[in-house]
Each structure stands twice: as C-alpha cells, then as structure tokens.
PDB file of C-alpha atoms and ligand atoms in Angstrom:
ATOM      1  CA  UNK A   1       0.000   0.000   0.000  1.00  0.00           C
ATOM      2  CA  UNK A   2       1.291   3.472  -0.884  1.00  0.00           C
ATOM      3  CA  UNK A   3       1.928   5.762   2.096  1.00  0.00           C
ATOM      4  CA  UNK A   4      -0.135   8.941   2.078  1.00  0.00           C
ATOM      5  CA  UNK A   5       1.607  11.824   0.389  1.00  0.00           C
ATOM      6  CA  UNK A   6       0.338  14.534   2.640  1.00  0.00           C
ATOM      7  CA  UNK A   7       2.509  15.119   5.695  1.00  0.00           C
ATOM      8  CA  UNK A   8       5.627  13.054   5.321  1.00  0.00           C
ATOM      9  CA  UNK A   9       8.093  14.609   2.925  1.00  0.00           C
ATOM     10  CA  UNK A  10      10.175  11.449   2.986  1.00  0.00           C
ATOM     11  CA  UNK A  11       7.331   9.437   1.521  1.00  0.00           C
ATOM     12  CA  UNK A  12       6.394  12.244  -0.830  1.00  0.00           C
ATOM     13  CA  UNK A  13       9.840  12.385  -2.450  1.00  0.00           C
ATOM     14  CA  UNK A  14      10.204   8.605  -2.399  1.00  0.00           C
ATOM     15  CA  UNK A  15       7.095   8.207  -4.521  1.00  0.00           C
ATOM     16  CA  UNK A  16       7.872  11.213  -6.648  1.00  0.00           C
ATOM     17  CA  UNK A  17      11.280   9.659  -7.477  1.00  0.00           C
ATOM     18  CA  UNK A  18       9.566   6.417  -8.493  1.00  0.00           C
ATOM     19  CA  UNK A  19       7.127   8.360 -10.666  1.00  0.00           C
ATOM     20  CA  UNK A  20       9.867  10.330 -12.454  1.00  0.00           C
ATOM     21  CA  UNK A  21      12.216   7.355 -12.831  1.00  0.00           C
ATOM     22  CA  UNK A  22      14.902   8.687 -10.477  1.00  0.00           C
ATOM     23  CA  UNK A  23      16.951   6.122  -8.593  1.00  0.00           C
ATOM     24  CA  UNK A  24      16.875   8.068  -5.350  1.00  0.00           C
ATOM     25  CA  UNK A  25      14.809  10.675  -3.545  1.00  0.00           C
ATOM     26  CA  UNK A  26      18.124  12.572  -3.285  1.00  0.00           C
ATOM     27  CA  UNK A  27      17.655  13.518  -6.943  1.00  0.00           C
ATOM     28  CA  UNK A  28      15.185  16.184  -5.790  1.00  0.00           C
ATOM     29  CA  UNK A  29      17.744  17.689  -3.421  1.00  0.00           C
ATOM     30  CA  UNK A  30      20.090  18.305  -6.333  1.00  0.00           C
ATOM     31  CA  UNK A  31      17.263  19.631  -8.514  1.00  0.00           C
ATOM     32  CA  UNK A  32      16.232  22.078  -5.783  1.00  0.00           C
ATOM     33  CA  UNK A  33      19.803  23.137  -4.999  1.00  0.00           C
ATOM     34  CA  UNK A  34      20.596  23.635  -8.663  1.00  0.00           C
ATOM     35  CA  UNK A  35      17.459  25.695  -9.245  1.00  0.00           C
ATOM     36  CA  UNK A  36      18.578  28.076  -6.516  1.00  0.00           C
ATOM     37  CA  UNK A  37      22.345  28.155  -7.056  1.00  0.00           C
ATOM     38  CA  UNK A  38      22.862  27.218 -10.715  1.00  0.00           C
ATOM     39  CA  UNK A  39      25.851  24.961 -10.081  1.00  0.00           C
ATOM     40  CA  UNK A  40      25.374  22.765 -13.160  1.00  0.00           C
ATOM     41  CA  UNK A  41      24.761  24.150 -16.633  1.00  0.00           C
ATOM     42  CA  UNK A  42      24.367  22.452 -20.046  1.00  0.00           C
ATOM     43  CA  UNK A  43      27.734  21.356 -21.405  1.00  0.00           C
ATOM     44  CA  UNK A  44      29.384  21.308 -17.983  1.00  0.00           C
ATOM     45  CA  UNK A  45      31.708  18.489 -17.011  1.00  0.00           C
ATOM     46  CA  UNK A  46      30.551  17.206 -13.626  1.00  0.00           C
ATOM     47  CA  UNK A  47      32.277  14.866 -11.187  1.00  0.00           C
ATOM     48  CA  UNK A  48      29.791  13.098  -8.876  1.00  0.00           C
ATOM     49  CA  UNK A  49      31.386  11.639  -5.717  1.00  0.00           C
ATOM     50  CA  UNK A  50      29.517   8.995  -3.704  1.00  0.00           C
ATOM     51  CA  UNK A  51      27.194   8.671  -6.664  1.00  0.00           C
ATOM     52  CA  UNK A  52      25.444   5.313  -6.269  1.00  0.00           C
ATOM     53  CA  UNK A  53      22.625   4.433  -6.915  1.00  0.00           C
ATOM     54  CA  UNK A  54      22.791   7.348  -9.347  1.00  0.00           C
ATOM     55  CA  UNK A  55      20.017   9.874  -8.699  1.00  0.00           C
ATOM     56  CA  UNK A  56      22.353  12.868  -8.784  1.00  0.00           C
ATOM     57  CA  UNK A  57      24.128  11.553 -11.886  1.00  0.00           C
ATOM     58  CA  UNK A  58      20.737  11.187 -13.596  1.00  0.00           C
ATOM     59  CA  UNK A  59      19.859  14.793 -12.743  1.00  0.00           C
ATOM     60  CA  UNK A  60      23.254  16.147 -13.836  1.00  0.00           C
ATOM     61  CA  UNK A  61      23.015  14.248 -17.141  1.00  0.00           C
ATOM     62  CA  UNK A  62      19.463  15.568 -17.656  1.00  0.00           C
ATOM     63  CA  UNK A  63      20.723  19.106 -17.076  1.00  0.00           C
ATOM     64  CA  UNK A  64      23.001  18.542 -20.061  1.00  0.00           C
ATOM     65  CA  UNK A  65      26.254  17.768 -18.246  1.00  0.00           C
ATOM     66  CA  UNK A  66      28.866  15.159 -19.093  1.00  0.00           C
ATOM     67  CA  UNK A  67      29.207  13.172 -15.892  1.00  0.00           C
ATOM     68  CA  UNK A  68      31.908  11.078 -14.271  1.00  0.00           C
ATOM     69  CA  UNK A  69      30.565   9.246 -11.224  1.00  0.00           C
ATOM     70  CA  UNK A  70      32.478   7.480  -8.448  1.00  0.00           C
ATOM     71  CA  UNK A  71      31.299   5.193  -5.677  1.00  0.00           C
ATOM     72  CA  UNK A  72      32.479   2.362  -3.443  1.00  0.00           C
ATOM     73  CA  UNK A  73      29.404   0.452  -4.576  1.00  0.00           C
ATOM     74  CA  UNK A  74      28.490  -0.549  -8.119  1.00  0.00           C
ATOM     75  CA  UNK A  75      26.090   1.656 -10.068  1.00  0.00           C
ATOM     76  CA  UNK A  76      23.861   0.477 -12.919  1.00  0.00           C
ATOM     77  CA  UNK A  77      24.785   2.308 -16.168  1.00  0.00           C
ATOM     78  CA  UNK A  78      23.299   5.707 -17.055  1.00  0.00           C
ATOM     79  CA  UNK A  79      23.556   7.118 -20.564  1.00  0.00           C
ATOM     80  CA  UNK A  80      26.185   9.846 -20.736  1.00  0.00           C
ATOM     81  CA  UNK A  81      27.746   8.888 -17.400  1.00  0.00           C
ATOM     82  CA  UNK A  82      31.176   7.302 -16.959  1.00  0.00           C
ATOM     83  CA  UNK A  83      31.289   5.260 -13.756  1.00  0.00           C
ATOM     84  CA  UNK A  84      34.420   4.469 -11.735  1.00  0.00           C
ATOM     85  CA  UNK A  85      34.112   2.048  -8.821  1.00  0.00           C
ATOM     86  CA  UNK A  86      36.461   3.300  -6.138  1.00  0.00           C
ATOM     87  CA  UNK A  87      37.050   4.937  -2.797  1.00  0.00           C
ATOM     88  CA  UNK A  88      37.617   8.700  -2.903  1.00  0.00           C
ATOM     89  CA  UNK A  89      40.089   8.406  -0.016  1.00  0.00           C
ATOM     90  CA  UNK A  90      42.345   6.126  -2.085  1.00  0.00           C
ATOM     91  CA  UNK A  91      45.153   7.218  -4.401  1.00  0.00           C
ATOM     92  CA  UNK A  92      44.175   4.585  -6.972  1.00  0.00           C
ATOM     93  CA  UNK A  93      40.797   6.338  -7.449  1.00  0.00           C
ATOM     94  CA  UNK A  94      42.532   9.699  -7.842  1.00  0.00           C
ATOM     95  CA  UNK A  95      44.808   8.161 -10.475  1.00  0.00           C
ATOM     96  CA  UNK A  96      41.830   6.646 -12.338  1.00  0.00           C
ATOM     97  CA  UNK A  97      40.221  10.096 -12.662  1.00  0.00           C
ATOM     98  CA  UNK A  98      43.547  11.725 -13.564  1.00  0.00           C
ATOM     99  CA  UNK A  99      43.813   9.314 -16.468  1.00  0.00           C
ATOM    100  CA  UNK A 100      40.681  10.846 -17.980  1.00  0.00           C
ATOM    101  CA  UNK A 101      42.573  14.141 -18.271  1.00  0.00           C
ATOM    102  CA  UNK A 102      39.477  16.238 -17.579  1.00  0.00           C
ATOM    103  CA  UNK A 103      39.099  19.536 -15.706  1.00  0.00           C
ATOM    104  CA  UNK A 104      35.622  19.621 -14.184  1.00  0.00           C
ATOM    105  CA  UNK A 105      33.277  22.624 -14.055  1.00  0.00           C
ATOM    106  CA  UNK A 106      31.528  21.244 -10.996  1.00  0.00           C
ATOM    107  CA  UNK A 107      32.217  18.584  -8.372  1.00  0.00           C
ATOM    108  CA  UNK A 108      29.235  17.366  -6.373  1.00  0.00           C
ATOM    109  CA  UNK A 109      29.427  15.005  -3.402  1.00  0.00           C
ATOM    110  CA  UNK A 110      26.536  13.335  -1.636  1.00  0.00           C
ATOM    111  CA  UNK A 111      28.930  10.766  -0.157  1.00  0.00           C
ATOM    112  CA  UNK A 112      27.681   9.415   3.171  1.00  0.00           C
ATOM    113  CA  UNK A 113      29.260   7.173   5.741  1.00  0.00           C
ATOM    114  CA  UNK A 114      27.401   4.111   6.996  1.00  0.00           C
ATOM    115  CA  UNK A 115      25.366   5.620   9.807  1.00  0.00           C
ATOM    116  CA  UNK A 116      25.857   4.394  13.371  1.00  0.00           C
ATOM    117  CA  UNK A 117      22.801   6.248  14.670  1.00  0.00           C
ATOM    118  CA  UNK A 118      25.046   8.090  17.132  1.00  0.00           C
ATOM    119  CA  UNK A 119      24.769  11.751  16.219  1.00  0.00           C
ATOM    120  CA  UNK A 120      28.315  12.825  17.231  1.00  0.00           C
ATOM    121  CA  UNK A 121      30.084   9.885  15.617  1.00  0.00           C
ATOM    122  CA  UNK A 122      28.087  10.227  12.392  1.00  0.00           C
ATOM    123  CA  UNK A 123      28.840  13.961  12.400  1.00  0.00           C
ATOM    124  CA  UNK A 124      32.606  13.409  12.784  1.00  0.00           C
ATOM    125  CA  UNK A 125      32.748  10.709  10.099  1.00  0.00           C
ATOM    126  CA  UNK A 126      30.755  12.915   7.742  1.00  0.00           C
ATOM    127  CA  UNK A 127      33.144  15.836   8.346  1.00  0.00           C
ATOM    128  CA  UNK A 128      36.059  13.546   7.403  1.00  0.00           C
ATOM    129  CA  UNK A 129      34.259  12.413   4.271  1.00  0.00           C
ATOM    130  CA  UNK A 130      33.374  15.980   3.278  1.00  0.00           C
ATOM    131  CA  UNK A 131      37.038  16.951   3.708  1.00  0.00           C
ATOM    132  CA  UNK A 132      38.047  13.912   1.626  1.00  0.00           C
ATOM    133  CA  UNK A 133      35.582  15.037  -1.054  1.00  0.00           C
ATOM    134  CA  UNK A 134      37.150  18.486  -1.187  1.00  0.00           C
ATOM    135  CA  UNK A 135      40.702  17.081  -1.202  1.00  0.00           C
ATOM    136  CA  UNK A 136      39.680  14.897  -4.117  1.00  0.00           C
ATOM    137  CA  UNK A 137      37.799  17.688  -5.894  1.00  0.00           C
ATOM    138  CA  UNK A 138      40.584  20.244  -5.760  1.00  0.00           C
ATOM    139  CA  UNK A 139      42.719  18.099  -8.074  1.00  0.00           C
ATOM    140  CA  UNK A 140      40.160  18.365 -10.847  1.00  0.00           C
ATOM    141  CA  UNK A 141      38.002  21.436 -10.291  1.00  0.00           C
ATOM    142  CA  UNK A 142      38.742  24.219 -12.758  1.00  0.00           C
ATOM    143  CA  UNK A 143      39.394  27.772 -11.615  1.00  0.00           C
ATOM    144  CA  UNK A 144      35.985  29.385 -11.108  1.00  0.00           C
ATOM    145  CA  UNK A 145      34.277  25.983 -10.802  1.00  0.00           C
ATOM    146  CA  UNK A 146      31.505  24.965  -8.405  1.00  0.00           C
ATOM    147  CA  UNK A 147      31.509  22.553  -5.477  1.00  0.00           C
ATOM    148  CA  UNK A 148      28.685  20.949  -3.516  1.00  0.00           C
ATOM    149  CA  UNK A 149      29.140  18.637  -0.548  1.00  0.00           C
ATOM    150  CA  UNK A 150      26.919  17.074   2.071  1.00  0.00           C
ATOM    151  CA  UNK A 151      27.843  17.278   5.729  1.00  0.00           C
ATOM    152  CA  UNK A 152      26.036  16.366   8.957  1.00  0.00           C
ATOM    153  CA  UNK A 153      25.700  19.203  11.426  1.00  0.00           C
ATOM    154  CA  UNK A 154      27.591  19.202  14.710  1.00  0.00           C
ATOM    155  CA  UNK A 155      30.301  20.966  16.625  1.00  0.00           C
ATOM    156  CA  UNK A 156      33.007  20.638  13.958  1.00  0.00           C
ATOM    157  CA  UNK A 157      30.962  22.264  11.227  1.00  0.00           C
ATOM    158  CA  UNK A 158      32.250  25.778  11.913  1.00  0.00           C
ATOM    159  CA  UNK A 159      35.867  24.641  11.721  1.00  0.00           C
ATOM    160  CA  UNK A 160      35.045  22.800   8.489  1.00  0.00           C
ATOM    161  CA  UNK A 161      33.507  25.980   7.055  1.00  0.00           C
ATOM    162  CA  UNK A 162      36.496  28.091   8.097  1.00  0.00           C
ATOM    163  CA  UNK A 163      38.856  25.676   6.321  1.00  0.00           C
ATOM    164  CA  UNK A 164      36.944  25.317   3.102  1.00  0.00           C
ATOM    165  CA  UNK A 165      35.278  28.709   2.610  1.00  0.00           C
ATOM    166  CA  UNK A 166      38.415  30.715   1.616  1.00  0.00           C
ATOM    167  CA  UNK A 167      38.728  28.492  -1.463  1.00  0.00           C
ATOM    168  CA  UNK A 168      35.569  29.971  -2.996  1.00  0.00           C
ATOM    169  CA  UNK A 169      34.264  33.363  -4.069  1.00  0.00           C
ATOM    170  CA  UNK A 170      30.704  32.485  -2.940  1.00  0.00           C
ATOM    171  CA  UNK A 171      30.098  30.111  -0.025  1.00  0.00           C
ATOM    172  CA  UNK A 172      27.038  29.072   1.903  1.00  0.00           C
ATOM    173  CA  UNK A 173      25.367  26.241   3.788  1.00  0.00           C
ATOM    174  CA  UNK A 174      21.944  25.319   2.466  1.00  0.00           C
ATOM    175  CA  UNK A 175      19.277  22.755   3.286  1.00  0.00           C
ATOM    176  CA  UNK A 176      16.950  21.950   0.379  1.00  0.00           C
ATOM    177  CA  UNK A 177      13.267  21.318   0.998  1.00  0.00           C
ATOM    178  CA  UNK A 178      13.705  17.674  -0.048  1.00  0.00           C
ATOM    179  CA  UNK A 179      16.026  17.026   2.918  1.00  0.00           C
ATOM    180  CA  UNK A 180      14.164  15.357   5.747  1.00  0.00           C
ATOM    181  CA  UNK A 181      12.930  17.716   8.410  1.00  0.00           C
ATOM    182  CA  UNK A 182      14.675  15.799  11.198  1.00  0.00           C
ATOM    183  CA  UNK A 183      17.861  15.189   9.217  1.00  0.00           C
ATOM    184  CA  UNK A 184      21.205  16.579  10.369  1.00  0.00           C
ATOM    185  CA  UNK A 185      22.376  17.017   6.787  1.00  0.00           C
ATOM    186  CA  UNK A 186      23.207  20.354   5.200  1.00  0.00           C
ATOM    187  CA  UNK A 187      25.008  21.116   1.967  1.00  0.00           C
ATOM    188  CA  UNK A 188      28.048  23.337   1.593  1.00  0.00           C
ATOM    189  CA  UNK A 189      27.918  25.258  -1.654  1.00  0.00           C
ATOM    190  CA  UNK A 190      31.071  26.853  -3.009  1.00  0.00           C
ATOM    191  CA  UNK A 191      31.072  28.812  -6.259  1.00  0.00           C
ATOM    192  CA  UNK A 192      34.018  30.380  -8.023  1.00  0.00           C
ATOM    193  CA  UNK A 193      36.806  28.005  -6.955  1.00  0.00           C
ATOM    194  CA  UNK A 194      40.121  29.823  -6.424  1.00  0.00           C
ATOM    195  CA  UNK A 195      42.405  27.289  -7.995  1.00  0.00           C
ATOM    196  CA  UNK A 196      46.060  27.466  -7.036  1.00  0.00           C
ATOM    197  CA  UNK A 197      48.362  27.604 -10.073  1.00  0.00           C
ATOM    198  CA  UNK A 198      49.652  24.151 -11.011  1.00  0.00           C
ATOM    199  CA  UNK A 199      53.357  23.472 -10.515  1.00  0.00           C
ATOM    200  CA  UNK A 200      55.290  23.150 -13.791  1.00  0.00           C
ATOM    201  CA  UNK A 201      56.591  19.598 -14.323  1.00  0.00           C
TER     202      UNK A 201
HETATM  203  C1  SAM B 301      23.444   8.864  -0.003  1.00  0.00           C
HETATM  204  S1  SAM B 301      24.340   7.828  -1.095  1.00  0.00           S
HETATM  205  C2  SAM B 301      24.434   8.846  -2.543  1.00  0.00           C
HETATM  206  C3  SAM B 301      23.123   8.957  -3.267  1.00  0.00           C
HETATM  207  C4  SAM B 301      23.271   9.576  -4.626  1.00  0.00           C
HETATM  208  N1  SAM B 301      23.605  10.994  -4.564  1.00  0.00           N
HETATM  209  C5  SAM B 301      21.998   9.433  -5.415  1.00  0.00           C
HETATM  210  O1  SAM B 301      21.330  10.434  -5.670  1.00  0.00           O
HETATM  211  O2  SAM B 301      21.683   8.298  -5.811  1.00  0.00           O
HETATM  212  C6  SAM B 301      25.973   7.939  -0.461  1.00  0.00           C
HETATM  213  C7  SAM B 301      26.977   7.131  -1.221  1.00  0.00           C
HETATM  214  O3  SAM B 301      28.292   7.507  -0.777  1.00  0.00           O
HETATM  215  C8  SAM B 301      29.131   6.396  -1.026  1.00  0.00           C
HETATM  216  N2  SAM B 301      30.422   6.542  -0.333  1.00  0.00           N
HETATM  217  C9  SAM B 301      30.645   6.628   0.999  1.00  0.00           C
HETATM  218  N3  SAM B 301      31.952   6.720   1.260  1.00  0.00           N
HETATM  219  C10 SAM B 301      32.602   6.717   0.064  1.00  0.00           C
HETATM  220  C11 SAM B 301      33.963   6.775  -0.324  1.00  0.00           C
HETATM  221  N4  SAM B 301      34.950   6.873   0.587  1.00  0.00           N
HETATM  222  N5  SAM B 301      34.272   6.731  -1.644  1.00  0.00           N
HETATM  223  C12 SAM B 301      33.282   6.615  -2.566  1.00  0.00           C
HETATM  224  N6  SAM B 301      31.971   6.553  -2.266  1.00  0.00           N
HETATM  225  C13 SAM B 301      31.611   6.606  -0.966  1.00  0.00           C
HETATM  226  C14 SAM B 301      28.293   5.225  -0.545  1.00  0.00           C
HETATM  227  O4  SAM B 301      28.763   4.010  -1.089  1.00  0.00           O
HETATM  228  C15 SAM B 301      26.888   5.607  -1.023  1.00  0.00           C
HETATM  229  O5  SAM B 301      26.572   4.975  -2.228  1.00  0.00           O
END
C-alpha cells in the first residue's frame, strides 16, 4: 500500500522519485539546490562523488552535463555517465580520474558514511568524508568551478567551514526542501573556486 503523500516529505519524495524514474529521492535535493544556485549548466563536465545508486548523476546528465561518477558500490549504467568504482580516499581512485585528463566545471558530493545512529560519531565521520571530497575535488576542479558537498551538522561544522570557505568566491550552507525535516544534513555550496596555479613539471 502506498503511504499517504500529505505530511511526510520522505514518503512524498520517495514516490515522486519512483514516478519520475529517479533512482533516489536525493535527486530532488540536487534539482532544488541547482534551481537556486545554478551549479550545473548544459555542457558542464561534472564529477559526482559517492554517486550510487545514481540519482544525482541522472539529474546532472538531464541538465546537459557530461558526468563522471564514483562510488564504493556498483552503479547500474546511465547514458552519458562514466562510472568508476572506487574509494575517494584512495590514491588509486585519484589516479583513475587523472587518467581521464578532464578539468571539471563542478564537483558534487553526496557521499555518506554508513550511519551508526550516534549523532556525534556520524557527524565526525561525515566531516572527514566531506574533507576527503574536497581534497579529491581540488585536483580536478577548474578555476571558477563549483563545489557541492553534504555534511552532517555538529560541533566541527564551523571549523570545516572556516577551512573550506576561503577556497571559494561564494560560499554558503543550504538545506533543500527535499532534505528530511529531522535530518542533520546540510550542503556546503562553493562557487568560483580559487584554484592554485599548477606546478610546472
Ligand atoms: C546517499 S548515497 C548517494 C546517493 C546519490 N547521490 C543518489 O542520488 O543516488 C551515499 C553514497 O556515498 C558512497 N560513499 C561513501 N563513502 C565513500 C567513499 N569513501 N568513496 C566513494 N563513495 C563513498 C556510498 O557508497 C553511497 O553509495
């Protein structure tokens, strides 16, 4: 039996994703964020970190981007999306993306740790993963490019912001309507990446 669509946003977006053929309800978070902040434009090259099952990659491809997606877990193919199975904290994954020889216009990361249910631990692991996403992204993000990363709120979030914010012209935390009301997640949005000049080889 279908849950009622009235009060519970979780159910609402779950069924809406099914209806529209998206692989995850998270697809609507990216749609809402992109509507507001215009991070992905047609023709953009987008790197999607923690991409499986592929809702964000579907949205980015629909917006007219060429997408490279990475995840620890497998991801069923999506037209226009190159998938690399790997861990963003591992050098081998970095090397696999380097081999593509692409500078990306946007890097988006919805990567999540396996939740323990303990707020503080989940927060700290998510901060580490968000930092890993940025460390990965900065190798490939073009000067002026856009960055989006999920993080769970908690006491380290200010320090995280202080570290990452100077790398961008525009920076902000945002919670899209499609995020669950009770969820700790927020998204850091950085636009206008200040890329450091590459060292000559
Ligand atoms: C919430 S899901 C992403 C959902 C996706 N944005 C979508 O719309 O379908 C989080 C993903 O992050 C991945 N992940 C977590 N840690 C990772 C890591 N170190 N490297 C790569 N992927 C990771 C998980 O395997 C999981 O598939």
